[in-house]
């Protein structure tokens, strides 16, 4: 797989350094950490929302993509980058490339909705439509990468991508300095939770890191339970930002170390959470973006906690309204 990994696995403290020196703020904002007043009152706990839906491309993905690309050589940037994605990573890479004046080729499956194709084009990305599925698009991207001497920007399985996402953990611990019971994060390939989890475990190991997956798309939870990476044959597509059949090698290794607990949620719980987020923020997040909130509610109900503080990361807001009616 054409990722550029560090020769030896990075420990949690190495990730601490990588996060502290990550370059993300040329494109990303320090998003707000907001109290969810209505939800907090209802759950008898203090719930804070980390507003990654506020980012320029409406998800956190530009942090990792930009950090990766900011570490490329001028020659590599000049040659250009490539990725395969139908979703938020595509927009993150396109925006990061635009900022760094690099060419960005984005391979998307032919089934990608036109709005997503247009969003990438508007950011200056060159869209190549190939294959019916993500894995076909991925295969095509690998081929183009080799033919044209481009650098592959992986959506999650790369230490620099992981460290870029980890800056969210750094911000959370800076923005919230009192007692904090747990941080909840949606998992797809595992880059977000690896970066944030490694940072939190290095700085505040008392804070629990809780991974959230859809019941029909839980590759990371199953992989960690079995002690090896599993490949799912089918994944539910409702939460498209987290529908991943196989997690990364490095993200599997890091998540195994830093995730305290996994929670799985279903479609009804996520729909209810989208509404909860709307009530408190007047913003609509996408299904993957609301998974952490659904998990906080479930966790509080199961553990019957009171007066604790929890953070839920609202990871994205690229809502596909066509899918909402399902
Ligand atoms: C990519 C994504 C995730 C999952 O991140 P991973 O690093 O793949 O685990 C969660 N939510 C949204 C909105 C995303 O775009």
Coordinates of N, CA, C and O in Angstrom, one line a residue, residues 154-249:
X154 N -3.1 9.2 2.3 CA -4.0 8.2 2.9 C -5.0 8.9 3.8 O -4.7 9.8 4.5
X155 N -6.3 8.5 3.8 CA -7.3 9.1 4.7 C -7.0 8.9 6.2 O -7.5 9.6 7.0
X156 N -6.3 7.8 6.6 CA -6.1 7.6 8.0 C -4.8 6.9 8.4 O -4.3 7.1 9.4
X157 N -4.3 6.0 7.5 CA -3.2 5.1 8.0 C -1.8 5.7 7.7 O -1.0 5.1 7.0
X158 N -1.5 6.8 8.3 CA -0.3 7.5 8.1 C 0.0 8.3 9.4 O -0.9 9.1 9.8
X159 N 1.2 8.2 10.0 CA 1.5 8.9 11.3 C 1.3 10.4 11.2 O 0.8 11.1 12.1
X160 N 1.5 11.0 10.0 CA 1.3 12.5 9.9 C -0.1 12.9 9.8 O -0.6 13.9 10.3
X161 N -0.9 12.0 9.2 CA -2.4 12.2 9.1 C -2.9 12.1 10.6 O -3.7 12.9 11.0
X162 N -2.5 11.0 11.2 CA -3.0 10.7 12.6 C -2.6 11.9 13.5 O -3.4 12.4 14.3
X163 N -1.4 12.4 13.4 CA -0.9 13.5 14.2 C -1.8 14.8 14.0 O -2.1 15.6 14.9
X164 N -2.1 15.0 12.7 CA -2.9 16.2 12.3 C -4.3 16.1 13.0 O -4.8 17.1 13.6
X165 N -4.9 14.9 13.0 CA -6.2 14.8 13.6 C -6.1 14.9 15.1 O -7.0 15.4 15.8
X166 N -4.9 14.5 15.6 CA -4.6 14.6 17.1 C -4.7 16.0 17.7 O -4.8 16.2 18.9
X167 N -4.5 17.0 16.8 CA -4.6 18.4 17.3 C -6.0 18.7 17.9 O -6.1 19.6 18.7
X168 N -7.0 17.9 17.5 CA -8.3 18.1 18.2 C -8.2 17.7 19.7 O -8.8 18.4 20.5
X169 N -7.4 16.7 20.0 CA -7.2 16.3 21.4 C -6.5 17.4 22.2 O -6.8 17.8 23.3
X170 N -5.5 18.0 21.5 CA -4.7 19.1 22.1 C -5.7 20.3 22.5 O -5.6 20.8 23.5
X171 N -6.5 20.6 21.5 CA -7.5 21.7 21.7 C -8.4 21.4 22.8 O -8.7 22.3 23.7
X172 N -9.0 20.2 22.9 CA -10.0 19.8 23.9 C -9.4 20.0 25.3 O -10.0 20.6 26.2
X173 N -8.2 19.5 25.5 CA -7.6 19.5 26.8 C -7.2 21.0 27.2 O -7.1 21.3 28.4
X174 N -6.9 21.8 26.2 CA -6.6 23.2 26.5 C -7.9 24.0 26.8 O -8.0 24.8 27.7
X175 N -9.0 23.6 26.1 CA -10.3 24.3 26.2 C -11.0 23.9 27.5 O -11.9 24.6 28.0
X176 N -10.8 22.7 27.9 CA -11.5 22.2 29.1 C -10.5 21.7 30.1 O -9.9 20.6 30.0
X177 N -10.3 22.5 31.2 CA -9.3 22.1 32.1 C -9.7 21.4 33.4 O -8.9 21.0 34.2
X178 N -11.0 21.4 33.6 CA -11.5 20.7 34.8 C -11.6 19.2 34.7 O -11.1 18.7 33.8
X179 N -12.3 18.6 35.6 CA -12.5 17.1 35.5 C -13.2 16.8 34.2 O -14.1 17.5 33.8
X180 N -12.8 15.7 33.6 CA -13.3 15.2 32.4 C -13.3 13.7 32.4 O -12.3 13.1 32.5
X181 N -14.5 13.1 32.3 CA -14.6 11.7 32.4 C -14.2 11.0 31.2 O -13.5 9.9 31.2
X182 N -14.7 11.5 30.0 CA -14.4 10.7 28.8 C -14.6 11.6 27.6 O -15.4 12.6 27.6
X183 N -13.9 11.3 26.5 CA -14.1 11.9 25.2 C -14.6 10.8 24.2 O -14.0 9.7 24.2
X184 N -15.6 11.1 23.5 CA -16.3 10.1 22.6 C -16.0 10.5 21.1 O -16.1 11.7 20.7
X185 N -15.5 9.6 20.3 CA -15.1 9.8 19.0 C -15.6 8.7 18.0 O -15.5 7.5 18.3
X186 N -16.2 9.1 16.9 CA -16.6 8.2 15.9 C -15.3 7.6 15.2 O -14.3 8.3 15.0
X187 N -15.4 6.3 14.9 CA -14.3 5.6 14.2 C -14.7 5.1 12.8 O -15.7 4.5 12.7
X188 N -13.9 5.5 11.8 CA -14.0 4.9 10.5 C -12.7 4.0 10.3 O -12.7 2.9 10.8
X189 N -11.7 4.6 9.7 CA -10.4 3.9 9.6 C -9.6 4.0 10.8 O -8.6 3.2 11.0
X190 N -9.9 4.9 11.7 CA -9.2 5.0 13.0 C -8.2 6.1 13.1 O -7.5 6.2 14.2
X191 N -8.1 7.0 12.1 CA -7.1 8.1 12.3 C -7.4 9.1 13.3 O -6.6 9.5 14.1
X192 N -8.7 9.5 13.4 CA -9.2 10.5 14.4 C -8.9 10.0 15.8 O -8.3 10.7 16.6
X193 N -9.4 8.8 16.1 CA -9.3 8.3 17.5 C -7.8 8.0 17.8 O -7.4 8.2 19.0
X194 N -7.0 7.6 16.9 CA -5.6 7.3 17.1 C -4.9 8.6 17.6 O -4.1 8.6 18.5
X195 N -5.1 9.6 16.8 CA -4.4 10.9 17.1 C -4.9 11.5 18.4 O -4.1 11.9 19.3
X196 N -6.2 11.6 18.5 CA -6.7 12.2 19.7 C -6.5 11.4 21.0 O -6.1 11.8 22.0
X197 N -6.6 10.0 20.8 CA -6.4 9.1 21.9 C -5.0 9.1 22.4 O -4.7 9.1 23.6
X198 N -4.0 9.1 21.4 CA -2.6 9.1 21.8 C -2.2 10.4 22.6 O -1.5 10.3 23.6
X199 N -2.8 11.5 22.1 CA -2.5 12.8 22.8 C -3.1 12.7 24.2 O -2.4 13.1 25.2
X200 N -4.3 12.3 24.3 CA -5.0 12.3 25.6 C -4.3 11.4 26.6 O -4.1 11.7 27.8
X201 N -3.9 10.2 26.1 CA -3.3 9.2 27.0 C -1.9 9.7 27.4 O -1.4 9.3 28.5
X202 N -1.2 10.5 26.6 CA 0.1 11.0 27.0 C -0.1 12.2 28.0 O 0.8 12.3 28.9
X203 N -1.1 12.9 28.0 CA -1.3 14.1 28.8 C -2.2 14.0 30.0 O -1.9 14.4 31.1
X204 N -3.4 13.3 29.7 CA -4.4 13.1 30.8 C -4.9 11.7 30.7 O -6.0 11.4 30.3
X205 N -4.0 10.7 31.2 CA -4.4 9.3 31.0 C -5.7 9.0 31.8 O -6.3 7.9 31.6
X206 N -6.1 9.8 32.7 CA -7.3 9.6 33.5 C -8.6 9.8 32.6 O -9.6 9.3 33.0
X207 N -8.5 10.5 31.6 CA -9.6 10.8 30.7 C -9.8 9.5 29.8 O -8.9 9.1 29.1
X208 N -11.1 9.0 29.8 CA -11.3 7.8 29.0 C -11.5 8.2 27.5 O -12.1 9.2 27.2
X209 N -11.0 7.3 26.7 CA -11.2 7.5 25.2 C -12.1 6.5 24.7 O -11.8 5.3 24.9
X210 N -13.3 6.9 24.3 CA -14.3 6.0 23.9 C -14.6 6.0 22.4 O -14.9 7.1 21.8
X211 N -14.5 4.9 21.7 CA -14.6 4.8 20.3 C -16.1 4.4 20.0 O -16.6 3.5 20.6
X212 N -16.6 5.0 18.9 CA -18.0 4.8 18.6 C -18.1 4.3 17.2 O -17.5 4.9 16.2
X213 N -18.9 3.2 17.0 CA -19.1 2.7 15.7 C -20.6 2.3 15.5 O -21.3 2.1 16.4
X214 N -21.0 2.3 14.2 CA -22.3 1.8 13.8 C -22.3 0.3 14.0 O -21.3 -0.3 13.7
X215 N -23.4 -0.2 14.5 CA -23.5 -1.7 14.7 C -23.2 -2.4 13.4 O -22.5 -3.5 13.5
X216 N -23.5 -1.9 12.3 CA -23.3 -2.6 11.0 C -22.0 -2.2 10.3 O -21.8 -2.4 9.1
X217 N -21.1 -1.5 11.0 CA -19.9 -1.0 10.4 C -18.8 -0.9 11.5 O -18.3 0.2 11.7
X218 N -18.5 -2.0 12.2 CA -17.6 -1.8 13.4 C -16.3 -2.6 13.2 O -15.9 -3.4 14.0
X219 N -15.6 -2.3 12.1 CA -14.4 -2.9 11.8 C -13.3 -2.8 12.9 O -12.6 -3.8 13.3
X220 N -13.2 -1.6 13.5 CA -12.2 -1.4 14.5 C -12.5 -2.2 15.8 O -11.7 -2.9 16.4
X221 N -13.8 -2.1 16.3 CA -14.1 -2.8 17.5 C -13.9 -4.3 17.3 O -13.4 -5.0 18.2
X222 N -14.3 -4.8 16.1 CA -14.1 -6.3 15.9 C -12.6 -6.6 15.8 O -12.2 -7.7 16.3
X223 N -11.8 -5.8 15.2 CA -10.4 -6.0 15.0 C -9.7 -6.1 16.4 O -8.9 -7.0 16.7
X224 N -10.0 -5.1 17.2 CA -9.4 -5.0 18.5 C -9.8 -6.2 19.4 O -9.0 -6.8 20.0
X225 N -11.1 -6.6 19.3 CA -11.5 -7.8 20.0 C -10.8 -9.0 19.6 O -10.5 -9.9 20.4
X226 N -10.5 -9.2 18.3 CA -9.9 -10.4 17.8 C -8.4 -10.3 17.8 O -7.7 -11.3 17.5
X227 N -7.8 -9.1 18.1 CA -6.4 -9.0 18.1 C -5.7 -9.0 16.8 O -4.5 -9.1 16.6
X228 N -6.5 -8.8 15.7 CA -6.0 -8.7 14.4 C -7.0 -8.0 13.5 O -8.2 -8.0 13.8
X229 N -6.5 -7.4 12.4 CA -7.4 -6.6 11.6 C -8.4 -7.6 10.8 O -8.0 -8.5 10.2
X230 N -9.7 -7.3 10.9 CA -10.7 -8.1 10.2 C -11.1 -7.3 9.0 O -11.0 -6.0 8.9
X231 N -11.6 -8.0 7.9 CA -12.1 -7.3 6.8 C -13.6 -7.6 6.7 O -14.0 -8.8 6.6
X232 N -14.4 -6.6 6.7 CA -15.9 -6.8 6.7 C -16.3 -6.9 5.2 O -15.7 -6.2 4.3
X233 N -17.2 -7.8 4.9 CA -17.6 -7.9 3.5 C -18.6 -6.8 3.1 O -18.6 -6.3 2.0
X234 N -19.4 -6.5 4.1 CA -20.4 -5.4 3.8 C -20.4 -4.4 5.0 O -20.3 -4.9 6.1
X235 N -20.6 -3.2 4.7 CA -20.8 -2.2 5.7 C -22.0 -1.3 5.4 O -22.3 -1.0 4.3
X236 N -22.7 -1.0 6.5 CA -23.9 -0.1 6.3 C -23.4 1.3 5.9 O -22.4 1.8 6.3
X237 N -24.2 1.9 5.0 CA -23.7 3.2 4.4 C -24.4 4.4 4.9 O -24.2 5.5 4.5
X238 N -25.3 4.2 5.9 CA -26.0 5.4 6.5 C -25.0 6.4 7.0 O -25.1 7.6 6.6
X239 N -24.1 6.0 7.8 CA -23.0 6.9 8.3 C -21.8 6.7 7.3 O -20.9 6.0 7.6
X240 N -21.9 7.4 6.2 CA -20.9 7.2 5.1 C -19.5 7.6 5.5 O -18.5 7.0 5.0
X241 N -19.4 8.6 6.4 CA -18.0 9.0 6.8 C -17.2 8.0 7.6 O -16.0 8.1 7.7
X242 N -17.9 7.0 8.1 CA -17.2 6.0 8.9 C -17.4 4.6 8.4 O -17.1 3.6 9.1
X243 N -17.9 4.4 7.2 CA -18.2 3.1 6.6 C -16.9 2.6 6.0 O -16.5 2.9 4.8
X244 N -16.1 1.9 6.8 CA -14.8 1.4 6.3 C -14.8 -0.2 6.6 O -15.1 -0.6 7.6
X245 N -14.3 -0.9 5.5 CA -14.3 -2.3 5.6 C -13.0 -2.9 6.4 O -13.1 -3.9 7.0
X246 N -11.9 -2.1 6.2 CA -10.7 -2.6 7.0 C -10.0 -1.3 7.5 O -9.8 -0.4 6.8
X247 N -9.7 -1.4 8.8 CA -8.9 -0.3 9.4 C -7.5 -0.3 9.0 O -7.0 -1.3 8.4
X248 N -6.7 0.7 9.4 CA -5.3 0.8 9.0 C -4.4 -0.1 9.9 O -4.9 -0.5 11.0
X249 N -3.2 -0.4 9.4 CA -2.3 -1.1 10.3 C -1.8 -0.3 11.5 O -1.8 -0.8 12.6

